[in-house]
Amino acid sequence: MIPATSALLTDLYQLTMLQGYHDAGMADTAVFEFFVRRLRPVRGFLLAAGLEQALDYLEQVRFTAQELEWLASTRRFSAAFLASLETLRFTGDVHAMPEGTAFFPNEPILRVTAPIAEAQLVETRLINLLHFATLIASKAARSVLMAPGKLLVDFGLRRAHGAEAGLLAARASYLAGFSGTSTVLAGEQFGIPLFGTMAHSFIQAHDDEALAFARFAHAQPDNVVLLIDTWDTEAAARRVVALAPRLAAAGIRIKGVRIDSGDLAEHARRVRAILDAGGLRHVIVFVSGDLDETLLRDMLAAGAPIDGFGVGTHLDTSSDLPYLDCAYKLQEYAGRARRKRSEGKATWPGRKQVYRRHGDDGRMLGDVVTLEGDDQAGEPLLAPVMRGGRRLAPSPSLDTIRSRSAASLAALPEPLRRLEPFGYPVEIAPAVRALAVAVDRDAIPFPSD
Amino acid sequence: MIPATSALLTDLYQLTMLQGYHDAGMADTAVFEFFVRRLRPVRGFLLAAGLEQALDYLEQVRFTAQELEWLASTRRFSAAFLASLETLRFTGDVHAMPEGTAFFPNEPILRVTAPIAEAQLVETRLINLLHFATLIASKAARSVLMAPGKLLVDFGLRRAHGAEAGLLAARASYLAGFSGTSTVLAGEQFGIPLFGTMAHSFIQAHDDEALAFARFAHAQPDNVVLLIDTWDTEAAARRVVALAPRLAAAGIRIKGVRIDSGDLAEHARRVRAILDAGGLRHVIVFVSGDLDETLLRDMLAAGAPIDGFGVGTHLDTSSDLPYLDCAYKLQEYAGRARRKRSEGKATWPGRKQVYRRHGDDGRMLGDVVTLEGDDQAGEPLLAPVMRGGRRLAPSPSLDTIRSRSAASLAALPEPLRRLEPFGYPVEIAPAVRALAVAVDRDAIPFPSD
């Protein structure tokens, strides 16, 4: 078991800082915001995801007696401090963009307002959850844009980075618009539609390909998708044609074939021709094997007769961009705006809101990042989702989130719907810039010198 | 909770195939091997890892009553088949390379011999565990080689792909030679040494940097590593020098400073000079921020006075190579060797062993992949680790594995100890090639046509 909401799922420095806050009696309200600093030019936009798991974590995080005993055994912390952790719960407020919202660098997608110890402790796991889900939803959205109307299935569990990554990648890709996943546990835990056919080992274990096909069809009569590339793809397609009448006589209809190697577009063309000539126009051609959104785009642009794609490794690892440059930064403490000025990592201070303007055609025109209360034209994207450590409303269903993603993708300016990088105007409002100047000026940088 | 040993942590096609095997009465012994097909030229070698978690999984995997009920609710499987899953346990044998062994493409690092349903079901999670641990251990080994004698700490949990990835990355990097991790749960679960200092938020919440330093030092008197780049790195270093005597008077010794932004090598030089001039020669300089093994190498080659490195995102995501082209393939069923001939994905059939020859200086000379029983000169790398579903011996400690990794790295041919790609001779023995020919010849490819 991996304790997904353990308070020990954090960096040691959160605990050493908490000891410091405790000893100094620092318990004022802190405001932290999670945002992406910048994007490498392989992404034009991001799709917010992971809020559901983040809120679960905030509602459930606590130190168990056994964990506190273990912490005591490390002799790193005072007894009084450890005693204070026994009752530590997250009691703060959270504002966030709904999952499925398109967003851009410098736009906070989550804001935590809480006593500093609580807001600090949760940093690591909040980043861990929001970063990964957003990474994968954003990657998945690119395939969704490239293959409209096609069946898109997440095949990535085996090369995902651990079990939680596989599960959460299934969820993130589904909410971004994928049709489903092959990960069974994601079906059980999230109700995501499951897809699955057979592996080469099933064919190999038979040696006789036609026998393997027939046995599979009888064993899974409602799910007959046959893998045809174990030995000779076109020969196997002819075998499928030969088998179809016999199966039909038993009331079994072949749904599709899968091709997993070689020149997929070319095989798909030949296989489609064989199936059509054999009276199997209804049988779909599904392909897999080292696919990403660029290949999907190119194969479909070339007119390859492909109905569906299994996308695995490149999706679940976001292989061309396996991480985002994101941060969770202190913006205010004890009622005063705060700012980090480290080289190349300076932050905008204060509690922020993002406003988005749309054109008459519903397409996005531009965003403004400003301070809360500095109302701007357009739609505010951050809304309260948790107060006093409790959700304000039941979570939206995955299908609701999926619809929001679809609306977000539909509203993207046309150039952002392509795979090539393209800028989108995000303005940092004068109010934010003025606050940064004020923070820098008012800071008494080294009063104790 | 993420059920790390759930039988549902698999691809749907494993279950559809199992229904097929069940209906056909196919229950003979299958042999599957896990190996890496090929390496992109950013890695010269791999370090085997993840066996411990793989064996845990094999010992514990089963379907719970609740999971079987859920499977029944999907109406995809027959009642007789689902009933057979109630008692399904892994009862097979496993041969494997010990964790910490260097290995190369085409060399199996794990072999499963079991009734086909068992061997098939576990494919997805076995790959998921072995792939990720090996990916991270192999990435970590590169930093270990570039920074001998330096403190190397895993800082990657926040950008790791989920909680399990963070935990297992801490373990994989430690076994490869890292000094420890910042992930608290990895300390609790694996006994890995923990390292942690403070974040910028701690300084920002004070505004007064010297006060923040002093408070932290009093709160963590045995662990005083001060973060000095929140505002002005060299000014902060001078502040550390000023603070040291006051802390010394209270019996507190400053251990180190951390720099997290800007030109790390240049800051380290200036900070080292300030500390030395201030009588703080014993205070170490620790750096972090977007580091990878190339930067470590270059900074140390340039003589930067750095004592330790926090390596996060690039380590935990293996950012330059976020996945390995690995597979778990059927090599034998019912006593007959099997082979996949898909284009670009053909496999070598049969149960295999890897022999490694060393020179008089202890360095590796070359490997031979051959069939089990075809004895070769050198050391066989695969050994039995599980029989009848039970471990043959208690697992080695992490420190034992760490020693084995160190020995593996020490035995690498000199060119493989650098970051640039370099080939290593792996011969596929004549016995394996002859078996492949025989399998292709004896296969009655389409007997039912």
Short mmCIF file of N, CA, C and O in Angstrom, two decimals, chain B residues 37-108:
data_model
loop_
_atom_site.label_atom_id
_atom_site.label_comp_id
_atom_site.label_asym_id
_atom_site.label_seq_id
_atom_site.Cartn_x
_atom_site.Cartn_y
_atom_site.Cartn_z
N ARG B 37 15.12 -3.60 -24.89
CA ARG B 37 15.39 -3.90 -26.31
C ARG B 37 16.61 -3.16 -26.83
O ARG B 37 17.47 -3.69 -27.49
N ARG B 38 16.59 -1.84 -26.59
CA ARG B 38 17.71 -1.03 -27.07
C ARG B 38 17.78 0.22 -26.22
O ARG B 38 16.83 0.57 -25.51
N LEU B 39 18.92 0.90 -26.29
CA LEU B 39 19.16 2.09 -25.48
C LEU B 39 19.37 3.28 -26.39
O LEU B 39 20.14 3.19 -27.36
N ARG B 40 18.73 4.39 -26.09
CA ARG B 40 19.07 5.62 -26.80
C ARG B 40 20.48 6.01 -26.37
O ARG B 40 20.94 5.66 -25.28
N PRO B 41 21.18 6.75 -27.25
CA PRO B 41 22.61 6.98 -26.96
C PRO B 41 22.89 7.94 -25.82
O PRO B 41 23.99 8.46 -25.70
N VAL B 42 21.92 8.18 -24.93
CA VAL B 42 22.20 8.98 -23.74
C VAL B 42 22.50 8.10 -22.52
O VAL B 42 22.67 8.62 -21.41
N ARG B 43 22.56 6.79 -22.72
CA ARG B 43 22.94 5.88 -21.64
C ARG B 43 23.91 4.85 -22.19
O ARG B 43 23.66 4.29 -23.26
N GLY B 44 24.98 4.60 -21.44
CA GLY B 44 25.93 3.58 -21.86
C GLY B 44 25.65 2.23 -21.22
O GLY B 44 26.02 1.19 -21.75
N PHE B 45 25.02 2.26 -20.07
CA PHE B 45 24.71 1.02 -19.34
C PHE B 45 23.48 1.27 -18.48
O PHE B 45 23.04 2.41 -18.30
N LEU B 46 22.93 0.20 -17.93
CA LEU B 46 21.79 0.29 -17.02
C LEU B 46 22.15 -0.38 -15.70
O LEU B 46 23.05 -1.24 -15.65
N LEU B 47 21.45 0.00 -14.65
CA LEU B 47 21.67 -0.60 -13.34
C LEU B 47 20.35 -1.26 -12.92
O LEU B 47 19.33 -0.58 -12.78
N ALA B 48 20.38 -2.58 -12.75
CA ALA B 48 19.15 -3.31 -12.43
C ALA B 48 18.61 -2.88 -11.07
O ALA B 48 19.36 -2.81 -10.10
N ALA B 49 17.31 -2.61 -11.01
CA ALA B 49 16.68 -2.25 -9.73
C ALA B 49 15.20 -2.59 -9.79
O ALA B 49 14.64 -2.79 -10.88
N GLY B 50 14.58 -2.66 -8.63
CA GLY B 50 13.14 -2.90 -8.55
C GLY B 50 12.76 -4.34 -8.22
O GLY B 50 11.58 -4.64 -8.06
N LEU B 51 13.75 -5.22 -8.11
CA LEU B 51 13.44 -6.63 -7.86
C LEU B 51 12.71 -6.81 -6.54
O LEU B 51 11.76 -7.61 -6.46
N GLU B 52 13.12 -6.09 -5.52
CA GLU B 52 12.49 -6.23 -4.20
C GLU B 52 10.98 -5.99 -4.27
O GLU B 52 10.18 -6.77 -3.76
N GLN B 53 10.58 -4.90 -4.93
CA GLN B 53 9.16 -4.58 -5.04
C GLN B 53 8.44 -5.59 -5.96
O GLN B 53 7.28 -5.92 -5.74
N ALA B 54 9.17 -6.06 -6.97
CA ALA B 54 8.57 -7.05 -7.88
C ALA B 54 8.26 -8.35 -7.13
O ALA B 54 7.20 -8.95 -7.30
N LEU B 55 9.18 -8.77 -6.27
CA LEU B 55 8.95 -10.01 -5.52
C LEU B 55 7.85 -9.82 -4.47
O LEU B 55 7.04 -10.73 -4.25
N ASP B 56 7.83 -8.65 -3.83
CA ASP B 56 6.71 -8.34 -2.91
C ASP B 56 5.38 -8.50 -3.63
O ASP B 56 4.43 -9.11 -3.12
N TYR B 57 5.33 -7.93 -4.82
CA TYR B 57 4.09 -7.99 -5.60
C TYR B 57 3.72 -9.44 -5.92
O TYR B 57 2.58 -9.86 -5.72
N LEU B 58 4.69 -10.21 -6.40
CA LEU B 58 4.39 -11.60 -6.77
C LEU B 58 3.92 -12.40 -5.54
O LEU B 58 3.04 -13.26 -5.65
N GLU B 59 4.50 -12.13 -4.38
CA GLU B 59 4.07 -12.87 -3.19
C GLU B 59 2.67 -12.47 -2.72
O GLU B 59 1.98 -13.26 -2.10
N GLN B 60 2.28 -11.24 -3.04
CA GLN B 60 1.04 -10.74 -2.44
C GLN B 60 -0.13 -10.59 -3.40
O GLN B 60 -1.27 -10.40 -2.97
N VAL B 61 0.14 -10.67 -4.71
CA VAL B 61 -0.94 -10.35 -5.65
C VAL B 61 -2.09 -11.36 -5.53
O VAL B 61 -1.86 -12.56 -5.45
N ARG B 62 -3.30 -10.83 -5.46
CA ARG B 62 -4.50 -11.66 -5.48
C ARG B 62 -5.71 -10.78 -5.74
O ARG B 62 -5.64 -9.57 -5.57
N PHE B 63 -6.80 -11.42 -6.12
CA PHE B 63 -8.05 -10.69 -6.31
C PHE B 63 -8.84 -10.71 -5.01
O PHE B 63 -9.08 -11.78 -4.46
N THR B 64 -9.25 -9.54 -4.54
CA THR B 64 -10.11 -9.51 -3.36
C THR B 64 -11.54 -9.81 -3.79
O THR B 64 -11.90 -9.69 -4.98
N ALA B 65 -12.36 -10.17 -2.81
CA ALA B 65 -13.76 -10.47 -3.10
C ALA B 65 -14.43 -9.24 -3.73
O ALA B 65 -15.23 -9.36 -4.68
N GLN B 66 -14.08 -8.08 -3.21
CA GLN B 66 -14.70 -6.85 -3.72
C GLN B 66 -14.26 -6.60 -5.17
O GLN B 66 -15.06 -6.17 -6.01
N GLU B 67 -13.01 -6.89 -5.48
CA GLU B 67 -12.53 -6.71 -6.85
C GLU B 67 -13.22 -7.68 -7.81
O GLU B 67 -13.56 -7.33 -8.95
N LEU B 68 -13.43 -8.91 -7.35
CA LEU B 68 -14.09 -9.90 -8.20
C LEU B 68 -15.55 -9.52 -8.43
O LEU B 68 -16.08 -9.70 -9.54
N GLU B 69 -16.18 -8.97 -7.42
CA GLU B 69 -17.55 -8.48 -7.58
C GLU B 69 -17.60 -7.38 -8.63
O GLU B 69 -18.50 -7.34 -9.47
N TRP B 70 -16.63 -6.49 -8.53
CA TRP B 70 -16.59 -5.41 -9.51
C TRP B 70 -16.36 -5.94 -10.92
O TRP B 70 -17.02 -5.52 -11.89
N LEU B 71 -15.44 -6.91 -11.04
CA LEU B 71 -15.19 -7.50 -12.36
C LEU B 71 -16.47 -8.14 -12.91
O LEU B 71 -16.78 -8.01 -14.10
N ALA B 72 -17.21 -8.80 -12.02
CA ALA B 72 -18.46 -9.43 -12.46
C ALA B 72 -19.42 -8.35 -12.97
O ALA B 72 -20.13 -8.55 -13.97
N SER B 73 -19.42 -7.21 -12.32
CA SER B 73 -20.35 -6.14 -12.69
C SER B 73 -20.05 -5.57 -14.08
O SER B 73 -20.91 -4.94 -14.69
N THR B 74 -18.85 -5.80 -14.58
CA THR B 74 -18.52 -5.30 -15.92
C THR B 74 -19.11 -6.20 -17.00
O THR B 74 -19.11 -5.83 -18.18
N ARG B 75 -19.57 -7.38 -16.63
CA ARG B 75 -20.18 -8.35 -17.55
C ARG B 75 -19.26 -8.71 -18.71
O ARG B 75 -19.73 -9.05 -19.80
N ARG B 76 -17.99 -8.66 -18.48
CA ARG B 76 -17.03 -9.00 -19.53
C ARG B 76 -16.54 -10.45 -19.43
O ARG B 76 -15.90 -10.94 -20.35
N PHE B 77 -16.77 -11.08 -18.27
CA PHE B 77 -16.12 -12.36 -18.00
C PHE B 77 -17.14 -13.39 -17.52
O PHE B 77 -18.16 -13.04 -16.92
N SER B 78 -16.81 -14.67 -17.76
CA SER B 78 -17.74 -15.71 -17.34
C SER B 78 -17.63 -15.96 -15.85
O SER B 78 -16.58 -15.73 -15.23
N ALA B 79 -18.70 -16.46 -15.27
CA ALA B 79 -18.73 -16.74 -13.83
C ALA B 79 -17.69 -17.81 -13.49
O ALA B 79 -17.02 -17.71 -12.44
N ALA B 80 -17.55 -18.80 -14.34
CA ALA B 80 -16.59 -19.89 -14.05
C ALA B 80 -15.17 -19.33 -14.03
O ALA B 80 -14.35 -19.68 -13.18
N PHE B 81 -14.88 -18.44 -14.96
CA PHE B 81 -13.55 -17.84 -15.01
C PHE B 81 -13.31 -16.99 -13.76
O PHE B 81 -12.27 -17.09 -13.12
N LEU B 82 -14.28 -16.16 -13.41
CA LEU B 82 -14.10 -15.30 -12.23
C LEU B 82 -13.92 -16.15 -10.97
O LEU B 82 -13.12 -15.81 -10.09
N ALA B 83 -14.63 -17.27 -10.91
CA ALA B 83 -14.47 -18.15 -9.74
C ALA B 83 -13.04 -18.67 -9.68
O ALA B 83 -12.46 -18.81 -8.59
N SER B 84 -12.45 -18.93 -10.85
CA SER B 84 -11.07 -19.44 -10.87
C SER B 84 -10.08 -18.39 -10.37
O SER B 84 -9.00 -18.73 -9.89
N LEU B 85 -10.46 -17.13 -10.49
CA LEU B 85 -9.55 -16.06 -10.04
C LEU B 85 -9.49 -15.94 -8.52
O LEU B 85 -8.52 -15.41 -7.97
N GLU B 86 -10.54 -16.44 -7.85
CA GLU B 86 -10.57 -16.32 -6.38
C GLU B 86 -9.33 -16.93 -5.74
O GLU B 86 -8.81 -16.42 -4.75
N THR B 87 -8.90 -18.04 -6.28
CA THR B 87 -7.77 -18.75 -5.66
C THR B 87 -6.47 -18.52 -6.41
O THR B 87 -5.45 -19.12 -6.07
N LEU B 88 -6.50 -17.65 -7.41
CA LEU B 88 -5.27 -17.43 -8.16
C LEU B 88 -4.20 -16.78 -7.29
O LEU B 88 -4.44 -15.75 -6.65
N ARG B 89 -3.03 -17.42 -7.24
CA ARG B 89 -1.86 -16.87 -6.57
C ARG B 89 -0.69 -17.07 -7.52
O ARG B 89 -0.74 -17.94 -8.38
N PHE B 90 0.37 -16.33 -7.33
CA PHE B 90 1.55 -16.58 -8.14
C PHE B 90 2.31 -17.73 -7.51
O PHE B 90 2.77 -17.64 -6.37
N THR B 91 2.45 -18.83 -8.24
CA THR B 91 3.09 -20.04 -7.70
C THR B 91 4.36 -20.38 -8.48
O THR B 91 4.87 -21.50 -8.39
N GLY B 92 4.86 -19.43 -9.26
CA GLY B 92 5.95 -19.74 -10.17
C GLY B 92 7.34 -19.54 -9.60
O GLY B 92 7.53 -19.24 -8.42
N ASP B 93 8.31 -19.70 -10.49
CA ASP B 93 9.72 -19.49 -10.16
C ASP B 93 10.20 -18.20 -10.81
O ASP B 93 9.72 -17.81 -11.87
N VAL B 94 11.18 -17.58 -10.18
CA VAL B 94 11.78 -16.36 -10.73
C VAL B 94 13.30 -16.47 -10.67
O VAL B 94 13.85 -16.86 -9.64
N HIS B 95 13.93 -16.16 -11.77
CA HIS B 95 15.38 -15.97 -11.82
C HIS B 95 15.63 -14.49 -12.10
O HIS B 95 14.89 -13.89 -12.88
N ALA B 96 16.66 -13.94 -11.51
CA ALA B 96 16.89 -12.51 -11.73
C ALA B 96 18.33 -12.13 -11.49
O ALA B 96 19.08 -12.84 -10.81
N MET B 97 18.72 -11.01 -12.10
CA MET B 97 19.98 -10.37 -11.73
C MET B 97 19.75 -9.64 -10.42
O MET B 97 18.70 -9.01 -10.24
N PRO B 98 20.71 -9.69 -9.49
CA PRO B 98 20.53 -8.93 -8.24
C PRO B 98 20.43 -7.44 -8.54
O PRO B 98 21.01 -6.94 -9.53
N GLU B 99 19.70 -6.71 -7.72
CA GLU B 99 19.66 -5.26 -7.84
C GLU B 99 21.08 -4.71 -7.70
O GLU B 99 21.86 -5.21 -6.90
N GLY B 100 21.38 -3.71 -8.49
CA GLY B 100 22.71 -3.12 -8.44
C GLY B 100 23.67 -3.71 -9.46
O GLY B 100 24.84 -3.34 -9.52
N THR B 101 23.17 -4.64 -10.31
CA THR B 101 24.00 -5.21 -11.36
C THR B 101 23.93 -4.33 -12.61
O THR B 101 22.83 -3.98 -13.04
N ALA B 102 25.07 -4.01 -13.19
CA ALA B 102 25.06 -3.29 -14.47
C ALA B 102 24.63 -4.26 -15.56
O ALA B 102 25.03 -5.43 -15.56
N PHE B 103 23.80 -3.77 -16.50
CA PHE B 103 23.40 -4.66 -17.60
C PHE B 103 23.16 -3.85 -18.87
O PHE B 103 23.21 -2.62 -18.86
N PHE B 104 22.84 -4.57 -19.95
CA PHE B 104 22.81 -3.97 -21.29
C PHE B 104 21.61 -4.50 -22.08
O PHE B 104 20.99 -5.49 -21.69
N PRO B 105 21.30 -3.86 -23.22
CA PRO B 105 20.17 -4.33 -24.03
C PRO B 105 20.30 -5.81 -24.40
O PRO B 105 21.41 -6.33 -24.54
N ASN B 106 19.16 -6.45 -24.55
CA ASN B 106 19.04 -7.87 -24.92
C ASN B 106 19.38 -8.82 -23.79
O ASN B 106 19.31 -10.04 -23.98
N GLU B 107 19.78 -8.29 -22.63
CA GLU B 107 20.08 -9.18 -21.50
C GLU B 107 18.87 -9.24 -20.57
O GLU B 107 18.50 -8.22 -19.98
N PRO B 108 18.25 -10.42 -20.44
CA PRO B 108 17.13 -10.48 -19.49
C PRO B 108 17.64 -10.21 -18.08
O PRO B 108 18.71 -10.70 -17.70
#
